[in-house]
Amino acid sequence: MSGIVLMSDPKVAAVPVIESGERLVDVRLGGRLLVDTRKQDPAGAFAHLREGVLERLLTAQTTLPAGLRLLFVEGYRPPSLQREYFEEYAGELRAAHPEWSAEQIHSAASRYVSPPDIAPHSAGAAVDLTLADADGHELDLGTRMNADPEESAGACYTHAANITAEARANRKLLSTALTAAGMVNYPTEWWHWSFGDRYWALTAGETAALYGPKELDSRG
């Protein structure tokens, strides 16, 4: 993890939020993105993003090689669900490492699930996605999406060495397109990209985040 700034780092929480008030929009409207249903919820919250994030995804998609598309899996995550995910994973780590301090548990959990108070997904700023071919079949990017560091022996890290040349090339395609569109990656998860959140602001050298936690019913 050398050199990686985790979501739990105080530098991330210290970034101020100047809320833009931008709406959460349904990425399924218009059919411009392939949308996977594995994270679908009754309210369809998973398929929402801030307008600016969706615009950047669509821009990134236009730069991919012919025959490839982005495959959207999850965007917005209500704060209550984010808290549930974080506490569940922290509990697993606590059981596996009873000798770890509360601080160690919090830091290790943040490799895989963002702490609820700063989570980009709860701001509608982050998306979990991958690449697919013209028929909608996922490309090989080295691990299944949402593989944790323990399960994947660290292969979930974006620049992991223990993946195939094909997976590495596909990760580079994804990274090149999304970076050019102004998005940033969370280096412990090759599939997680964001724009406008605290982590983006810190990584991009911005003075403030554009989006803070938001409830779906207040999208305007």
PDB file of C-alpha atoms in Angstrom:
ATOM      1  CA  MET A   1       0.000   0.000   0.000  1.00  0.00           C
ATOM      2  CA  SER A   2       3.046   2.227  -0.098  1.00  0.00           C
ATOM      3  CA  GLY A   3       2.177   5.635  -1.537  1.00  0.00           C
ATOM      4  CA  ILE A   4      -1.575   5.018  -1.604  1.00  0.00           C
ATOM      5  CA  VAL A   5      -3.769   7.536   0.193  1.00  0.00           C
ATOM      6  CA  LEU A   6      -6.664   5.635   1.756  1.00  0.00           C
ATOM      7  CA  MET A   7     -10.172   7.019   2.204  1.00  0.00           C
ATOM      8  CA  SER A   8      -9.574   6.932   5.965  1.00  0.00           C
ATOM      9  CA  ASP A   9      -6.645   9.356   5.718  1.00  0.00           C
ATOM     10  CA  PRO A  10      -7.384  12.571   7.640  1.00  0.00           C
ATOM     11  CA  LYS A  11      -6.280  14.531   4.573  1.00  0.00           C
ATOM     12  CA  VAL A  12      -9.400  13.304   2.757  1.00  0.00           C
ATOM     13  CA  ALA A  13     -11.820  14.246   5.522  1.00  0.00           C
ATOM     14  CA  ALA A  14     -10.117  17.650   5.822  1.00  0.00           C
ATOM     15  CA  VAL A  15     -11.122  18.655   2.290  1.00  0.00           C
ATOM     16  CA  PRO A  16     -14.069  21.073   2.506  1.00  0.00           C
ATOM     17  CA  VAL A  17     -17.234  20.563   0.493  1.00  0.00           C
ATOM     18  CA  ILE A  18     -18.779  23.469  -1.386  1.00  0.00           C
ATOM     19  CA  GLU A  19     -21.977  21.733  -2.470  1.00  0.00           C
ATOM     20  CA  SER A  20     -22.895  22.530  -6.055  1.00  0.00           C
ATOM     21  CA  GLY A  21     -26.515  21.441  -5.691  1.00  0.00           C
ATOM     22  CA  GLU A  22     -26.249  19.422  -8.885  1.00  0.00           C
ATOM     23  CA  ARG A  23     -28.998  16.851  -9.382  1.00  0.00           C
ATOM     24  CA  LEU A  24     -28.767  13.102  -9.172  1.00  0.00           C
ATOM     25  CA  VAL A  25     -29.833  11.714 -12.542  1.00  0.00           C
ATOM     26  CA  ASP A  26     -30.777   8.209 -13.685  1.00  0.00           C
ATOM     27  CA  VAL A  27     -28.052   6.881 -15.988  1.00  0.00           C
ATOM     28  CA  ARG A  28     -30.519   4.433 -17.540  1.00  0.00           C
ATOM     29  CA  LEU A  29     -32.438   7.192 -19.285  1.00  0.00           C
ATOM     30  CA  GLY A  30     -31.558   7.407 -22.950  1.00  0.00           C
ATOM     31  CA  GLY A  31     -29.810   4.045 -23.040  1.00  0.00           C
ATOM     32  CA  ARG A  32     -26.399   5.605 -23.614  1.00  0.00           C
ATOM     33  CA  LEU A  33     -24.665   3.382 -21.058  1.00  0.00           C
ATOM     34  CA  LEU A  34     -24.763  -0.363 -20.584  1.00  0.00           C
ATOM     35  CA  VAL A  35     -26.212  -0.868 -17.101  1.00  0.00           C
ATOM     36  CA  ASP A  36     -25.691  -4.093 -15.181  1.00  0.00           C
ATOM     37  CA  THR A  37     -28.376  -5.062 -12.651  1.00  0.00           C
ATOM     38  CA  ARG A  38     -26.272  -6.966 -10.098  1.00  0.00           C
ATOM     39  CA  LYS A  39     -26.476  -4.055  -7.627  1.00  0.00           C
ATOM     40  CA  GLN A  40     -30.080  -3.120  -8.410  1.00  0.00           C
ATOM     41  CA  ASP A  41     -32.247  -1.988  -5.499  1.00  0.00           C
ATOM     42  CA  PRO A  42     -36.041  -1.437  -5.358  1.00  0.00           C
ATOM     43  CA  ALA A  43     -35.707   2.355  -5.587  1.00  0.00           C
ATOM     44  CA  GLY A  44     -33.186   2.213  -8.431  1.00  0.00           C
ATOM     45  CA  ALA A  45     -30.770   4.294  -6.362  1.00  0.00           C
ATOM     46  CA  PHE A  46     -27.793   2.349  -7.727  1.00  0.00           C
ATOM     47  CA  ALA A  47     -28.353   3.806 -11.211  1.00  0.00           C
ATOM     48  CA  HIS A  48     -28.048   7.466 -10.188  1.00  0.00           C
ATOM     49  CA  LEU A  49     -25.093   9.831 -10.453  1.00  0.00           C
ATOM     50  CA  ARG A  50     -24.541  13.564 -10.331  1.00  0.00           C
ATOM     51  CA  GLU A  51     -25.017  15.119 -13.759  1.00  0.00           C
ATOM     52  CA  GLY A  52     -21.360  16.099 -14.062  1.00  0.00           C
ATOM     53  CA  VAL A  53     -20.196  12.554 -13.356  1.00  0.00           C
ATOM     54  CA  LEU A  54     -22.510  11.064 -15.978  1.00  0.00           C
ATOM     55  CA  GLU A  55     -21.308  13.610 -18.542  1.00  0.00           C
ATOM     56  CA  ARG A  56     -17.729  12.516 -17.934  1.00  0.00           C
ATOM     57  CA  LEU A  57     -18.589   8.846 -18.301  1.00  0.00           C
ATOM     58  CA  LEU A  58     -20.246   9.505 -21.634  1.00  0.00           C
ATOM     59  CA  THR A  59     -17.222  11.508 -22.768  1.00  0.00           C
ATOM     60  CA  ALA A  60     -14.885   8.703 -21.701  1.00  0.00           C
ATOM     61  CA  GLN A  61     -16.944   6.138 -23.578  1.00  0.00           C
ATOM     62  CA  THR A  62     -16.487   8.007 -26.864  1.00  0.00           C
ATOM     63  CA  THR A  63     -12.706   7.601 -26.588  1.00  0.00           C
ATOM     64  CA  LEU A  64     -12.725   3.805 -26.192  1.00  0.00           C
ATOM     65  CA  PRO A  65     -11.601   1.599 -29.080  1.00  0.00           C
ATOM     66  CA  ALA A  66     -14.316   0.493 -31.496  1.00  0.00           C
ATOM     67  CA  GLY A  67     -16.408  -2.351 -30.118  1.00  0.00           C
ATOM     68  CA  LEU A  68     -15.852  -1.513 -26.455  1.00  0.00           C
ATOM     69  CA  ARG A  69     -18.258   0.156 -24.024  1.00  0.00           C
ATOM     70  CA  LEU A  70     -18.365   1.066 -20.377  1.00  0.00           C
ATOM     71  CA  LEU A  71     -20.429  -1.290 -18.240  1.00  0.00           C
ATOM     72  CA  PHE A  72     -21.996   0.624 -15.341  1.00  0.00           C
ATOM     73  CA  VAL A  73     -22.548  -1.455 -12.187  1.00  0.00           C
ATOM     74  CA  GLU A  74     -23.183   0.935  -9.275  1.00  0.00           C
ATOM     75  CA  GLY A  75     -23.303   4.667  -8.697  1.00  0.00           C
ATOM     76  CA  TYR A  76     -25.209   6.315  -5.890  1.00  0.00           C
ATOM     77  CA  ARG A  77     -25.416   4.539  -2.540  1.00  0.00           C
ATOM     78  CA  PRO A  78     -27.639   5.927   0.257  1.00  0.00           C
ATOM     79  CA  PRO A  79     -25.633   6.915   3.371  1.00  0.00           C
ATOM     80  CA  SER A  80     -27.412   4.284   5.484  1.00  0.00           C
ATOM     81  CA  LEU A  81     -26.402   1.512   3.065  1.00  0.00           C
ATOM     82  CA  GLN A  82     -22.821   2.780   2.944  1.00  0.00           C
ATOM     83  CA  ARG A  83     -22.663   2.610   6.730  1.00  0.00           C
ATOM     84  CA  GLU A  84     -24.027  -0.941   6.669  1.00  0.00           C
ATOM     85  CA  TYR A  85     -21.382  -2.047   4.131  1.00  0.00           C
ATOM     86  CA  PHE A  86     -18.557  -0.430   6.084  1.00  0.00           C
ATOM     87  CA  GLU A  87     -19.565  -1.878   9.431  1.00  0.00           C
ATOM     88  CA  GLU A  88     -20.044  -5.344   7.941  1.00  0.00           C
ATOM     89  CA  TYR A  89     -16.553  -5.416   6.434  1.00  0.00           C
ATOM     90  CA  ALA A  90     -14.995  -3.903   9.553  1.00  0.00           C
ATOM     91  CA  GLY A  91     -16.653  -6.678  11.538  1.00  0.00           C
ATOM     92  CA  GLU A  92     -15.117  -9.318   9.279  1.00  0.00           C
ATOM     93  CA  LEU A  93     -11.673  -7.791   9.753  1.00  0.00           C
ATOM     94  CA  ARG A  94     -12.184  -7.534  13.514  1.00  0.00           C
ATOM     95  CA  ALA A  95     -13.036 -11.228  13.686  1.00  0.00           C
ATOM     96  CA  ALA A  96     -10.056 -12.201  11.527  1.00  0.00           C
ATOM     97  CA  HIS A  97      -7.597  -9.928  13.380  1.00  0.00           C
ATOM     98  CA  PRO A  98      -8.653  -9.608  17.028  1.00  0.00           C
ATOM     99  CA  GLU A  99      -5.221  -8.179  17.835  1.00  0.00           C
ATOM    100  CA  TRP A 100      -5.752  -5.118  15.615  1.00  0.00           C
ATOM    101  CA  SER A 101      -6.597  -1.760  17.176  1.00  0.00           C
ATOM    102  CA  ALA A 102      -9.761   0.152  16.276  1.00  0.00           C
ATOM    103  CA  GLU A 103      -7.618   2.506  14.175  1.00  0.00           C
ATOM    104  CA  GLN A 104      -6.088  -0.403  12.253  1.00  0.00           C
ATOM    105  CA  ILE A 105      -9.524  -1.865  11.588  1.00  0.00           C
ATOM    106  CA  HIS A 106     -10.850   1.482  10.358  1.00  0.00           C
ATOM    107  CA  SER A 107      -7.876   2.006   8.042  1.00  0.00           C
ATOM    108  CA  ALA A 108      -7.913  -1.537   6.654  1.00  0.00           C
ATOM    109  CA  ALA A 109     -11.667  -1.442   6.088  1.00  0.00           C
ATOM    110  CA  SER A 110     -11.268   1.753   4.067  1.00  0.00           C
ATOM    111  CA  ARG A 111      -9.222  -0.104   1.442  1.00  0.00           C
ATOM    112  CA  TYR A 112     -12.448  -1.741   0.319  1.00  0.00           C
ATOM    113  CA  VAL A 113     -15.376   0.333   1.680  1.00  0.00           C
ATOM    114  CA  SER A 114     -15.236   4.095   2.166  1.00  0.00           C
ATOM    115  CA  PRO A 115     -15.930   5.418   5.666  1.00  0.00           C
ATOM    116  CA  PRO A 116     -19.578   6.594   5.627  1.00  0.00           C
ATOM    117  CA  ASP A 117     -18.849  10.227   6.469  1.00  0.00           C
ATOM    118  CA  ILE A 118     -16.742  10.831   3.342  1.00  0.00           C
ATOM    119  CA  ALA A 119     -17.995   8.118   0.955  1.00  0.00           C
ATOM    120  CA  PRO A 120     -17.984   9.257  -2.694  1.00  0.00           C
ATOM    121  CA  HIS A 121     -20.844   6.864  -3.558  1.00  0.00           C
ATOM    122  CA  SER A 122     -23.141   8.578  -1.051  1.00  0.00           C
ATOM    123  CA  ALA A 123     -22.448  11.896  -2.763  1.00  0.00           C
ATOM    124  CA  GLY A 124     -23.407  10.487  -6.170  1.00  0.00           C
ATOM    125  CA  ALA A 125     -19.821  11.192  -7.206  1.00  0.00           C
ATOM    126  CA  ALA A 126     -18.453   7.665  -7.627  1.00  0.00           C
ATOM    127  CA  VAL A 127     -19.137   4.821  -9.993  1.00  0.00           C
ATOM    128  CA  ASP A 128     -18.141   1.175 -10.052  1.00  0.00           C
ATOM    129  CA  LEU A 129     -17.718   0.072 -13.640  1.00  0.00           C
ATOM    130  CA  THR A 130     -15.818  -2.108 -16.052  1.00  0.00           C
ATOM    131  CA  LEU A 131     -15.425  -2.703 -19.787  1.00  0.00           C
ATOM    132  CA  ALA A 132     -17.629  -4.783 -22.062  1.00  0.00           C
ATOM    133  CA  ASP A 133     -17.534  -5.827 -25.706  1.00  0.00           C
ATOM    134  CA  ALA A 134     -20.171  -5.054 -28.312  1.00  0.00           C
ATOM    135  CA  ASP A 135     -22.295  -7.954 -27.070  1.00  0.00           C
ATOM    136  CA  GLY A 136     -22.223  -6.751 -23.468  1.00  0.00           C
ATOM    137  CA  HIS A 137     -19.775  -9.387 -22.236  1.00  0.00           C
ATOM    138  CA  GLU A 138     -17.330  -8.220 -19.571  1.00  0.00           C
ATOM    139  CA  LEU A 139     -13.652  -8.069 -20.439  1.00  0.00           C
ATOM    140  CA  ASP A 140     -11.021  -9.630 -18.199  1.00  0.00           C
ATOM    141  CA  LEU A 141      -9.699  -7.002 -15.801  1.00  0.00           C
ATOM    142  CA  GLY A 142      -7.960  -9.395 -13.455  1.00  0.00           C
ATOM    143  CA  THR A 143     -10.498  -9.918 -10.675  1.00  0.00           C
ATOM    144  CA  ARG A 144     -14.228  -9.900 -10.272  1.00  0.00           C
ATOM    145  CA  MET A 145     -15.606  -6.491  -9.462  1.00  0.00           C
ATOM    146  CA  ASN A 146     -15.755  -5.852  -5.701  1.00  0.00           C
ATOM    147  CA  ALA A 147     -13.120  -8.491  -4.922  1.00  0.00           C
ATOM    148  CA  ASP A 148     -11.575  -7.514  -1.602  1.00  0.00           C
ATOM    149  CA  PRO A 149      -7.809  -7.468  -0.940  1.00  0.00           C
ATOM    150  CA  GLU A 150      -7.923 -10.684   1.088  1.00  0.00           C
ATOM    151  CA  GLU A 151      -9.851 -12.654  -1.522  1.00  0.00           C
ATOM    152  CA  SER A 152      -7.773 -11.425  -4.466  1.00  0.00           C
ATOM    153  CA  ALA A 153      -4.334 -11.405  -2.800  1.00  0.00           C
ATOM    154  CA  GLY A 154      -4.203  -7.714  -3.638  1.00  0.00           C
ATOM    155  CA  ALA A 155      -5.021  -8.173  -7.331  1.00  0.00           C
ATOM    156  CA  CYS A 156      -7.915  -5.743  -6.870  1.00  0.00           C
ATOM    157  CA  TYR A 157      -5.360  -2.941  -6.555  1.00  0.00           C
ATOM    158  CA  THR A 158      -5.334  -1.005  -9.834  1.00  0.00           C
ATOM    159  CA  HIS A 159      -1.607  -1.447 -10.418  1.00  0.00           C
ATOM    160  CA  ALA A 160      -1.307  -4.965  -9.008  1.00  0.00           C
ATOM    161  CA  ALA A 161       1.510  -7.074 -10.408  1.00  0.00           C
ATOM    162  CA  ASN A 162      -0.267 -10.422 -10.010  1.00  0.00           C
ATOM    163  CA  ILE A 163      -2.607 -10.135 -13.006  1.00  0.00           C
ATOM    164  CA  THR A 164      -2.273 -11.206 -16.638  1.00  0.00           C
ATOM    165  CA  ALA A 165      -0.969  -9.011 -19.427  1.00  0.00           C
ATOM    166  CA  GLU A 166      -4.466  -8.981 -20.950  1.00  0.00           C
ATOM    167  CA  ALA A 167      -6.047  -7.767 -17.713  1.00  0.00           C
ATOM    168  CA  ARG A 168      -3.353  -5.116 -17.331  1.00  0.00           C
ATOM    169  CA  ALA A 169      -3.968  -3.870 -20.874  1.00  0.00           C
ATOM    170  CA  ASN A 170      -7.719  -3.682 -20.246  1.00  0.00           C
ATOM    171  CA  ARG A 171      -7.188  -1.757 -17.021  1.00  0.00           C
ATOM    172  CA  LYS A 172      -5.008   0.687 -18.944  1.00  0.00           C
ATOM    173  CA  LEU A 173      -7.765   1.205 -21.533  1.00  0.00           C
ATOM    174  CA  LEU A 174     -10.283   1.942 -18.791  1.00  0.00           C
ATOM    175  CA  SER A 175      -7.888   4.200 -16.917  1.00  0.00           C
ATOM    176  CA  THR A 176      -6.828   6.183 -19.977  1.00  0.00           C
ATOM    177  CA  ALA A 177     -10.414   6.945 -20.979  1.00  0.00           C
ATOM    178  CA  LEU A 178     -11.639   7.919 -17.527  1.00  0.00           C
ATOM    179  CA  THR A 179      -8.549   9.929 -16.566  1.00  0.00           C
ATOM    180  CA  ALA A 180      -8.803  11.936 -19.770  1.00  0.00           C
ATOM    181  CA  ALA A 181     -12.413  12.730 -18.857  1.00  0.00           C
ATOM    182  CA  GLY A 182     -11.286  14.203 -15.524  1.00  0.00           C
ATOM    183  CA  MET A 183     -12.084  11.306 -13.199  1.00  0.00           C
ATOM    184  CA  VAL A 184      -9.812   9.781 -10.550  1.00  0.00           C
ATOM    185  CA  ASN A 185      -9.366   6.186  -9.428  1.00  0.00           C
ATOM    186  CA  TYR A 186      -9.240   4.779  -5.913  1.00  0.00           C
ATOM    187  CA  PRO A 187      -6.014   2.745  -6.242  1.00  0.00           C
ATOM    188  CA  THR A 188      -7.159  -0.207  -4.128  1.00  0.00           C
ATOM    189  CA  GLU A 189     -10.137  -0.827  -6.445  1.00  0.00           C
ATOM    190  CA  TRP A 190      -9.567  -0.831 -10.199  1.00  0.00           C
ATOM    191  CA  TRP A 191     -13.305  -0.445 -10.824  1.00  0.00           C
ATOM    192  CA  HIS A 192     -13.925   2.621  -8.601  1.00  0.00           C
ATOM    193  CA  TRP A 193     -13.765   6.050 -10.260  1.00  0.00           C
ATOM    194  CA  SER A 194     -15.051   9.413  -9.114  1.00  0.00           C
ATOM    195  CA  PHE A 195     -15.386  13.101  -9.833  1.00  0.00           C
ATOM    196  CA  GLY A 196     -16.320  15.998  -7.568  1.00  0.00           C
ATOM    197  CA  ASP A 197     -15.924  14.249  -4.198  1.00  0.00           C
ATOM    198  CA  ARG A 198     -13.331  14.834  -1.473  1.00  0.00           C
ATOM    199  CA  TYR A 199     -10.994  12.115  -2.727  1.00  0.00           C
ATOM    200  CA  TRP A 200     -11.122  13.580  -6.242  1.00  0.00           C
ATOM    201  CA  ALA A 201     -10.382  17.055  -4.880  1.00  0.00           C
ATOM    202  CA  LEU A 202      -7.364  15.843  -2.919  1.00  0.00           C
ATOM    203  CA  THR A 203      -6.017  13.798  -5.824  1.00  0.00           C
ATOM    204  CA  ALA A 204      -6.616  16.501  -8.428  1.00  0.00           C
ATOM    205  CA  GLY A 205      -5.243  19.315  -6.273  1.00  0.00           C
ATOM    206  CA  GLU A 206      -8.580  21.128  -5.996  1.00  0.00           C
ATOM    207  CA  THR A 207      -9.333  23.296  -2.970  1.00  0.00           C
ATOM    208  CA  ALA A 208     -12.804  21.861  -2.308  1.00  0.00           C
ATOM    209  CA  ALA A 209     -15.156  19.056  -3.259  1.00  0.00           C
ATOM    210  CA  LEU A 210     -18.225  19.818  -5.367  1.00  0.00           C
ATOM    211  CA  TYR A 211     -20.491  17.124  -3.974  1.00  0.00           C
ATOM    212  CA  GLY A 212     -21.275  16.030  -0.413  1.00  0.00           C
ATOM    213  CA  PRO A 213     -23.545  13.249   0.889  1.00  0.00           C
ATOM    214  CA  LYS A 214     -27.023  13.503  -0.572  1.00  0.00           C
ATOM    215  CA  GLU A 215     -30.363  11.774  -0.190  1.00  0.00           C
ATOM    216  CA  LEU A 216     -32.005  10.484  -3.360  1.00  0.00           C
ATOM    217  CA  ASP A 217     -35.334  12.156  -2.642  1.00  0.00           C
ATOM    218  CA  SER A 218     -33.688  15.588  -2.559  1.00  0.00           C
ATOM    219  CA  ARG A 219     -32.224  15.444  -6.016  1.00  0.00           C
ATOM    220  CA  GLY A 220     -34.481  18.237  -7.301  1.00  0.00           C
TER     221      GLY A 220
END
